[in-house]
Amino acid sequence: MLRTGCLLFALFSSSAFAAVPSVKVLIAKSLNNVVVEGMDLRKTIHTHRRSQQYNGRKTISFNCRPGPRKLSMRQTPLLVASLSSPTGLISWGKKKYQGELQLLSDSQSKSCDLVNSIPLEAYITTLLAKEMHGSWPVEALKAQAVAARTYAFERLRKPISSRLYDLESSEKDQVSGTFFDATENTLRASKETEGEILVGPTGKISPAFFHSKCGGKTLRPDQVWGGVEEGYRSVNCTFCQKTGMKDWNGKIRNTKLVGMIDRVLKKYYSDNISDSNIKIMPDSMANSELRLYAGDRLHIVKKSYLRNLAGREVLPSNNFIMSMKNDQVHVEGQGYGHGVGLCQLGALELAKRGYDYRQILSFYFPRHKIKTAYHQ
Ligand SMILES: [Zn+2]
């Protein structure tokens, strides 16, 4: 049951920032050339000594090899050029972006990476259409907005000096959209939660994770990645059961599983499998680890590590059971995605039933609170 009477959320703004921060999102990698278009484009070329600015173009082309090599003697990725327009919009191919596009050279200066520097609220507005859908109920989108904003904000607070961007637009971080992906609902969801992020029970900003469909229960970060994040709980979620990917199953050859287990042991446990004669111990959905004997030696491995190696086609989620029948391993699973934090299809169902975004977030993040991190 959803605990509607136990909302732990509080809205406070004592430590709010004055302005909306910008986030740098990697949108494309390893480009040989880049052509951007816009009105009255402003181009700033960055060299290791100075910056030169050019104004008034409609189209700007870059040959990414070997040009950027001449710009610097440094052997690390570096900012080659910044591109913007007084209109606030700039096009790369058929995609239109808000904010600024930045060209980075790779460490060997053989190609370019493209980064979009964009105000965080505009980023959230377009992201919602990709991570959920622009037509979904506003309260589901608002829950996603707070989670995605928290994820991005946490990265902004912990920049990595060797990296010239904060996030990737991919499933590795979160998938962002472009200007035309925004809808009336995504704009509302971003506006009505402006600056709001999740904090843990002690006020610490913790990364707010989300996934497509938990399939029955969410997982804690430590069950999937090993690191402990403040305030997470595994919650039973029945709200996603009727939508999205159905319960799934598959078969893996014994010999293939032996190879997978060996790679997991080497990569994550500094160990290896010593006997290819394996026996899987009785498993259940409640177990986030698989127990198996290789010969007479017991190995315990995280199911999520197996999924990392096997891929999403073989293991769509971390909620699965493995069992052995003859020379094959049978897998039965539920859901899609890593299973930590907000269940997107569960949030959709809750919003359809009339729950607001605070209730949705308090269900999936029962010990977290909402805090306003900045104002427009
Ligand atoms: Zn769910």
Short mmCIF file of N, CA and C in Angstrom, two decimals, residues 47-172:
data_model
loop_
_atom_site.label_atom_id
_atom_site.label_comp_id
_atom_site.label_asym_id
_atom_site.label_seq_id
_atom_site.Cartn_x
_atom_site.Cartn_y
_atom_site.Cartn_z
N THR A 47 42.56 28.95 -27.94
CA THR A 47 43.89 28.39 -28.10
C THR A 47 44.53 28.37 -26.72
N HIS A 48 45.73 27.79 -26.62
CA HIS A 48 46.35 27.73 -25.30
C HIS A 48 46.86 29.09 -24.85
N ARG A 49 46.86 30.06 -25.77
CA ARG A 49 47.33 31.39 -25.37
C ARG A 49 46.19 32.38 -25.22
N ARG A 50 45.18 32.32 -26.11
CA ARG A 50 44.13 33.33 -26.07
C ARG A 50 42.88 32.82 -26.78
N SER A 51 41.84 33.60 -26.69
CA SER A 51 40.59 33.26 -27.38
C SER A 51 40.31 34.31 -28.44
N GLN A 52 39.80 33.87 -29.61
CA GLN A 52 39.44 34.79 -30.68
C GLN A 52 37.96 34.62 -30.99
N GLN A 53 37.28 35.75 -31.14
CA GLN A 53 35.83 35.67 -31.35
C GLN A 53 35.46 36.18 -32.74
N TYR A 54 34.52 35.48 -33.38
CA TYR A 54 34.02 35.85 -34.69
C TYR A 54 32.49 35.89 -34.62
N ASN A 55 31.90 36.88 -35.25
CA ASN A 55 30.44 37.04 -35.17
C ASN A 55 29.81 37.06 -36.56
N GLY A 56 28.51 36.80 -36.59
CA GLY A 56 27.72 37.11 -37.76
C GLY A 56 27.57 36.04 -38.80
N ARG A 57 27.94 34.79 -38.50
CA ARG A 57 27.81 33.73 -39.51
C ARG A 57 26.46 33.01 -39.37
N LYS A 58 26.04 32.37 -40.49
CA LYS A 58 24.84 31.51 -40.44
C LYS A 58 25.23 30.05 -40.34
N THR A 59 26.39 29.71 -40.91
CA THR A 59 26.86 28.33 -40.87
C THR A 59 28.34 28.33 -40.50
N ILE A 60 28.71 27.43 -39.64
CA ILE A 60 30.12 27.28 -39.27
C ILE A 60 30.49 25.80 -39.39
N SER A 61 31.58 25.53 -40.11
CA SER A 61 32.03 24.15 -40.29
C SER A 61 33.39 23.96 -39.62
N PHE A 62 33.57 22.80 -39.03
CA PHE A 62 34.86 22.45 -38.43
C PHE A 62 35.33 21.12 -39.01
N ASN A 63 36.56 21.09 -39.41
CA ASN A 63 37.19 19.82 -39.73
C ASN A 63 37.96 19.39 -38.48
N CYS A 64 37.54 18.30 -37.89
CA CYS A 64 38.09 17.94 -36.57
C CYS A 64 39.42 17.20 -36.65
N ARG A 65 39.85 16.87 -37.85
CA ARG A 65 41.18 16.29 -37.93
C ARG A 65 41.86 16.77 -39.20
N PRO A 66 43.04 17.27 -39.11
CA PRO A 66 43.87 17.33 -37.92
C PRO A 66 43.85 18.69 -37.27
N GLY A 67 42.89 19.57 -37.62
CA GLY A 67 42.89 20.96 -37.20
C GLY A 67 43.14 21.22 -35.73
N PRO A 68 42.34 20.62 -34.81
CA PRO A 68 42.49 20.97 -33.40
C PRO A 68 43.89 20.73 -32.85
N ARG A 69 44.65 19.83 -33.51
CA ARG A 69 45.99 19.54 -32.98
C ARG A 69 46.87 20.80 -32.97
N LYS A 70 46.60 21.67 -33.97
CA LYS A 70 47.44 22.86 -34.08
C LYS A 70 47.14 23.87 -32.98
N LEU A 71 46.01 23.68 -32.32
CA LEU A 71 45.58 24.71 -31.38
C LEU A 71 46.25 24.62 -30.03
N SER A 72 46.79 23.49 -29.71
CA SER A 72 47.39 23.38 -28.38
C SER A 72 48.47 22.31 -28.38
N MET A 73 49.42 22.48 -27.49
CA MET A 73 50.47 21.48 -27.32
C MET A 73 50.07 20.46 -26.26
N ARG A 74 48.96 20.74 -25.57
CA ARG A 74 48.57 19.83 -24.49
C ARG A 74 48.03 18.51 -25.05
N GLN A 75 48.22 17.47 -24.30
CA GLN A 75 47.79 16.15 -24.76
C GLN A 75 46.53 15.67 -24.06
N THR A 76 45.83 16.58 -23.40
CA THR A 76 44.58 16.19 -22.74
C THR A 76 43.42 16.75 -23.54
N PRO A 77 42.20 16.22 -23.37
CA PRO A 77 41.06 16.82 -24.06
C PRO A 77 40.96 18.30 -23.72
N LEU A 78 40.62 19.11 -24.70
CA LEU A 78 40.55 20.54 -24.41
C LEU A 78 39.42 21.18 -25.20
N LEU A 79 39.00 22.34 -24.71
CA LEU A 79 37.96 23.11 -25.36
C LEU A 79 38.55 23.79 -26.59
N VAL A 80 37.99 23.48 -27.76
CA VAL A 80 38.49 24.04 -29.01
C VAL A 80 37.71 25.28 -29.40
N ALA A 81 36.37 25.19 -29.32
CA ALA A 81 35.55 26.32 -29.76
C ALA A 81 34.22 26.34 -29.02
N SER A 82 33.68 27.56 -28.84
CA SER A 82 32.34 27.73 -28.26
C SER A 82 31.48 28.42 -29.31
N LEU A 83 30.23 27.94 -29.45
CA LEU A 83 29.35 28.46 -30.49
C LEU A 83 28.00 28.81 -29.89
N SER A 84 27.50 29.99 -30.22
CA SER A 84 26.21 30.40 -29.67
C SER A 84 25.53 31.37 -30.62
N SER A 85 24.28 31.69 -30.32
CA SER A 85 23.52 32.63 -31.14
C SER A 85 22.75 33.55 -30.21
N PRO A 86 22.57 34.82 -30.60
CA PRO A 86 21.76 35.74 -29.76
C PRO A 86 20.33 35.23 -29.58
N THR A 87 19.85 34.37 -30.49
CA THR A 87 18.49 33.84 -30.36
C THR A 87 18.41 32.80 -29.24
N GLY A 88 19.56 32.30 -28.78
CA GLY A 88 19.57 31.25 -27.75
C GLY A 88 19.43 29.87 -28.32
N LEU A 89 19.29 29.74 -29.65
CA LEU A 89 19.12 28.43 -30.29
C LEU A 89 20.20 28.22 -31.34
N ILE A 90 20.66 27.00 -31.45
CA ILE A 90 21.71 26.67 -32.41
C ILE A 90 21.46 25.24 -32.90
N SER A 91 21.67 25.03 -34.20
CA SER A 91 21.34 23.72 -34.78
C SER A 91 22.61 22.94 -35.11
N TRP A 92 22.55 21.66 -34.85
CA TRP A 92 23.57 20.72 -35.32
C TRP A 92 22.82 19.62 -36.05
N GLY A 93 23.00 19.54 -37.36
CA GLY A 93 22.19 18.63 -38.16
C GLY A 93 20.74 19.02 -38.05
N LYS A 94 19.88 18.05 -37.81
CA LYS A 94 18.45 18.34 -37.71
C LYS A 94 18.02 18.68 -36.29
N LYS A 95 18.99 18.70 -35.37
CA LYS A 95 18.65 18.92 -33.97
C LYS A 95 18.94 20.37 -33.57
N LYS A 96 18.02 20.91 -32.80
CA LYS A 96 18.16 22.30 -32.35
C LYS A 96 18.36 22.32 -30.84
N TYR A 97 19.38 23.05 -30.41
CA TYR A 97 19.73 23.07 -28.98
C TYR A 97 19.61 24.47 -28.42
N GLN A 98 19.28 24.52 -27.14
CA GLN A 98 19.32 25.78 -26.40
C GLN A 98 20.71 25.93 -25.79
N GLY A 99 21.08 27.17 -25.49
CA GLY A 99 22.37 27.40 -24.85
C GLY A 99 23.51 27.42 -25.85
N GLU A 100 24.63 26.86 -25.47
CA GLU A 100 25.86 26.94 -26.26
C GLU A 100 26.32 25.54 -26.65
N LEU A 101 26.88 25.43 -27.86
CA LEU A 101 27.54 24.18 -28.24
C LEU A 101 29.04 24.37 -28.10
N GLN A 102 29.70 23.38 -27.53
CA GLN A 102 31.15 23.46 -27.34
C GLN A 102 31.81 22.28 -28.02
N LEU A 103 32.92 22.57 -28.68
CA LEU A 103 33.66 21.54 -29.40
C LEU A 103 34.89 21.18 -28.57
N LEU A 104 35.04 19.90 -28.27
CA LEU A 104 36.21 19.44 -27.53
C LEU A 104 37.05 18.57 -28.44
N SER A 105 38.35 18.67 -28.32
CA SER A 105 39.20 17.72 -29.04
C SER A 105 39.42 16.52 -28.12
N ASP A 106 39.63 15.35 -28.71
CA ASP A 106 39.98 14.21 -27.86
C ASP A 106 41.46 14.27 -27.51
N SER A 107 41.92 13.33 -26.70
CA SER A 107 43.29 13.41 -26.19
C SER A 107 44.33 13.28 -27.30
N GLN A 108 43.99 12.63 -28.42
CA GLN A 108 44.94 12.52 -29.53
C GLN A 108 44.65 13.55 -30.63
N SER A 109 43.67 14.40 -30.41
CA SER A 109 43.26 15.41 -31.39
C SER A 109 42.93 14.78 -32.74
N LYS A 110 42.30 13.62 -32.72
CA LYS A 110 41.93 12.96 -33.97
C LYS A 110 40.46 13.17 -34.33
N SER A 111 39.68 13.59 -33.38
CA SER A 111 38.27 13.83 -33.64
C SER A 111 37.73 14.80 -32.59
N CYS A 112 36.45 15.15 -32.73
CA CYS A 112 35.83 16.10 -31.80
C CYS A 112 34.69 15.45 -31.02
N ASP A 113 34.49 15.94 -29.82
CA ASP A 113 33.28 15.62 -29.06
C ASP A 113 32.45 16.90 -28.99
N LEU A 114 31.14 16.75 -28.95
CA LEU A 114 30.26 17.92 -28.92
C LEU A 114 29.51 17.98 -27.60
N VAL A 115 29.56 19.16 -26.97
CA VAL A 115 28.94 19.35 -25.66
C VAL A 115 27.92 20.48 -25.75
N ASN A 116 26.78 20.29 -25.11
CA ASN A 116 25.76 21.33 -25.03
C ASN A 116 25.78 21.91 -23.62
N SER A 117 26.14 23.18 -23.51
CA SER A 117 26.08 23.86 -22.22
C SER A 117 24.72 24.55 -22.14
N ILE A 118 23.89 24.11 -21.20
CA ILE A 118 22.48 24.50 -21.20
C ILE A 118 22.02 24.76 -19.77
N PRO A 119 21.17 25.78 -19.55
CA PRO A 119 20.63 25.98 -18.19
C PRO A 119 19.93 24.70 -17.72
N LEU A 120 20.13 24.37 -16.45
CA LEU A 120 19.64 23.09 -15.93
C LEU A 120 18.13 22.93 -16.12
N GLU A 121 17.35 24.00 -15.97
CA GLU A 121 15.90 23.87 -16.13
C GLU A 121 15.51 23.55 -17.58
N ALA A 122 16.20 24.15 -18.54
CA ALA A 122 15.92 23.83 -19.95
C ALA A 122 16.31 22.39 -20.24
N TYR A 123 17.41 21.95 -19.65
CA TYR A 123 17.85 20.55 -19.79
C TYR A 123 16.77 19.59 -19.29
N ILE A 124 16.21 19.89 -18.13
CA ILE A 124 15.19 19.02 -17.54
C ILE A 124 13.94 18.99 -18.43
N THR A 125 13.57 20.13 -18.98
CA THR A 125 12.37 20.21 -19.81
C THR A 125 12.43 19.26 -21.01
N THR A 126 13.58 19.22 -21.68
CA THR A 126 13.69 18.35 -22.86
C THR A 126 13.95 16.90 -22.46
N LEU A 127 14.67 16.71 -21.36
CA LEU A 127 14.98 15.34 -20.89
C LEU A 127 13.72 14.54 -20.58
N LEU A 128 12.71 15.21 -20.01
CA LEU A 128 11.50 14.51 -19.59
C LEU A 128 10.82 13.78 -20.75
N ALA A 129 10.92 14.38 -21.95
CA ALA A 129 10.29 13.75 -23.12
C ALA A 129 11.04 12.50 -23.54
N LYS A 130 12.31 12.40 -23.19
CA LYS A 130 13.13 11.23 -23.55
C LYS A 130 13.09 10.17 -22.47
N GLU A 131 13.23 10.60 -21.21
CA GLU A 131 13.27 9.62 -20.12
C GLU A 131 11.88 9.08 -19.78
N MET A 132 10.84 9.90 -20.00
CA MET A 132 9.47 9.42 -19.89
C MET A 132 8.84 9.65 -21.26
N HIS A 133 7.76 10.39 -21.31
CA HIS A 133 7.15 10.77 -22.58
C HIS A 133 6.45 12.10 -22.37
N GLY A 134 6.54 12.97 -23.37
CA GLY A 134 6.00 14.31 -23.23
C GLY A 134 4.50 14.35 -22.99
N SER A 135 3.80 13.25 -23.27
CA SER A 135 2.35 13.23 -23.08
C SER A 135 1.93 12.60 -21.74
N TRP A 136 2.90 12.15 -20.95
CA TRP A 136 2.55 11.50 -19.67
C TRP A 136 1.95 12.52 -18.70
N PRO A 137 1.22 12.03 -17.67
CA PRO A 137 0.63 12.97 -16.70
C PRO A 137 1.69 13.86 -16.04
N VAL A 138 1.30 15.09 -15.80
CA VAL A 138 2.26 16.08 -15.27
C VAL A 138 2.86 15.63 -13.94
N GLU A 139 2.08 14.99 -13.08
CA GLU A 139 2.62 14.62 -11.76
C GLU A 139 3.72 13.55 -11.88
N ALA A 140 3.59 12.63 -12.84
CA ALA A 140 4.66 11.66 -13.09
C ALA A 140 5.89 12.37 -13.62
N LEU A 141 5.69 13.31 -14.55
CA LEU A 141 6.81 14.07 -15.12
C LEU A 141 7.48 14.91 -14.03
N LYS A 142 6.71 15.44 -13.11
CA LYS A 142 7.29 16.26 -12.03
C LYS A 142 8.17 15.40 -11.12
N ALA A 143 7.72 14.18 -10.82
CA ALA A 143 8.54 13.28 -10.01
C ALA A 143 9.85 12.98 -10.73
N GLN A 144 9.75 12.73 -12.04
CA GLN A 144 10.96 12.47 -12.84
C GLN A 144 11.85 13.72 -12.88
N ALA A 145 11.23 14.89 -12.98
CA ALA A 145 12.00 16.14 -13.04
C ALA A 145 12.86 16.31 -11.79
N VAL A 146 12.26 16.05 -10.63
CA VAL A 146 13.01 16.21 -9.38
C VAL A 146 14.16 15.19 -9.31
N ALA A 147 13.87 13.94 -9.73
CA ALA A 147 14.91 12.91 -9.69
C ALA A 147 16.04 13.24 -10.67
N ALA A 148 15.69 13.62 -11.89
CA ALA A 148 16.72 13.92 -12.90
C ALA A 148 17.51 15.17 -12.52
N ARG A 149 16.83 16.16 -11.96
CA ARG A 149 17.52 17.38 -11.53
C ARG A 149 18.51 17.05 -10.41
N THR A 150 18.10 16.19 -9.50
CA THR A 150 18.98 15.79 -8.40
C THR A 150 20.22 15.09 -8.95
N TYR A 151 20.00 14.19 -9.91
CA TYR A 151 21.12 13.45 -10.51
C TYR A 151 22.12 14.43 -11.13
N ALA A 152 21.60 15.39 -11.91
CA ALA A 152 22.47 16.37 -12.57
C ALA A 152 23.13 17.30 -11.55
N PHE A 153 22.35 17.74 -10.57
CA PHE A 153 22.86 18.69 -9.58
C PHE A 153 23.99 18.07 -8.76
N GLU A 154 23.84 16.79 -8.46
CA GLU A 154 24.88 16.10 -7.71
C GLU A 154 26.18 16.07 -8.51
N ARG A 155 26.07 15.91 -9.82
CA ARG A 155 27.27 15.93 -10.68
C ARG A 155 27.91 17.33 -10.71
N LEU A 156 27.06 18.36 -10.75
CA LEU A 156 27.58 19.72 -10.76
C LEU A 156 28.35 20.04 -9.48
N ARG A 157 27.89 19.43 -8.39
CA ARG A 157 28.55 19.69 -7.10
C ARG A 157 29.87 18.94 -6.98
N LYS A 158 30.04 17.90 -7.81
CA LYS A 158 31.27 17.11 -7.75
C LYS A 158 31.91 17.02 -9.13
N PRO A 159 32.35 18.17 -9.68
CA PRO A 159 32.92 18.13 -11.03
C PRO A 159 34.22 17.34 -11.05
N ILE A 160 34.45 16.69 -12.17
CA ILE A 160 35.70 15.96 -12.35
C ILE A 160 36.62 16.84 -13.20
N SER A 161 37.74 17.26 -12.64
CA SER A 161 38.57 18.28 -13.27
C SER A 161 39.11 17.83 -14.63
N SER A 162 39.29 16.52 -14.82
CA SER A 162 39.85 16.04 -16.09
C SER A 162 38.79 15.98 -17.18
N ARG A 163 37.53 16.25 -16.82
CA ARG A 163 36.45 16.16 -17.79
C ARG A 163 35.88 17.54 -18.07
N LEU A 164 35.58 17.80 -19.33
CA LEU A 164 35.06 19.12 -19.69
C LEU A 164 33.54 19.11 -19.83
N TYR A 165 32.90 18.09 -19.31
CA TYR A 165 31.44 18.04 -19.29
C TYR A 165 30.98 17.37 -17.99
N ASP A 166 29.70 17.54 -17.67
CA ASP A 166 29.17 17.01 -16.40
C ASP A 166 28.48 15.66 -16.58
N LEU A 167 27.78 15.50 -17.71
CA LEU A 167 26.94 14.32 -17.94
C LEU A 167 27.03 13.88 -19.39
N GLU A 168 26.72 12.64 -19.62
CA GLU A 168 26.56 12.16 -20.99
C GLU A 168 25.07 12.03 -21.29
N SER A 169 24.69 12.35 -22.52
CA SER A 169 23.31 12.08 -22.93
C SER A 169 23.25 10.63 -23.40
N SER A 170 23.12 9.72 -22.46
CA SER A 170 23.06 8.31 -22.78
C SER A 170 22.49 7.60 -21.56
N GLU A 171 22.25 6.30 -21.71
CA GLU A 171 21.73 5.55 -20.58
C GLU A 171 22.75 5.43 -19.46
N LYS A 172 24.00 5.77 -19.76
CA LYS A 172 25.01 5.78 -18.70
C LYS A 172 24.66 6.81 -17.63
#
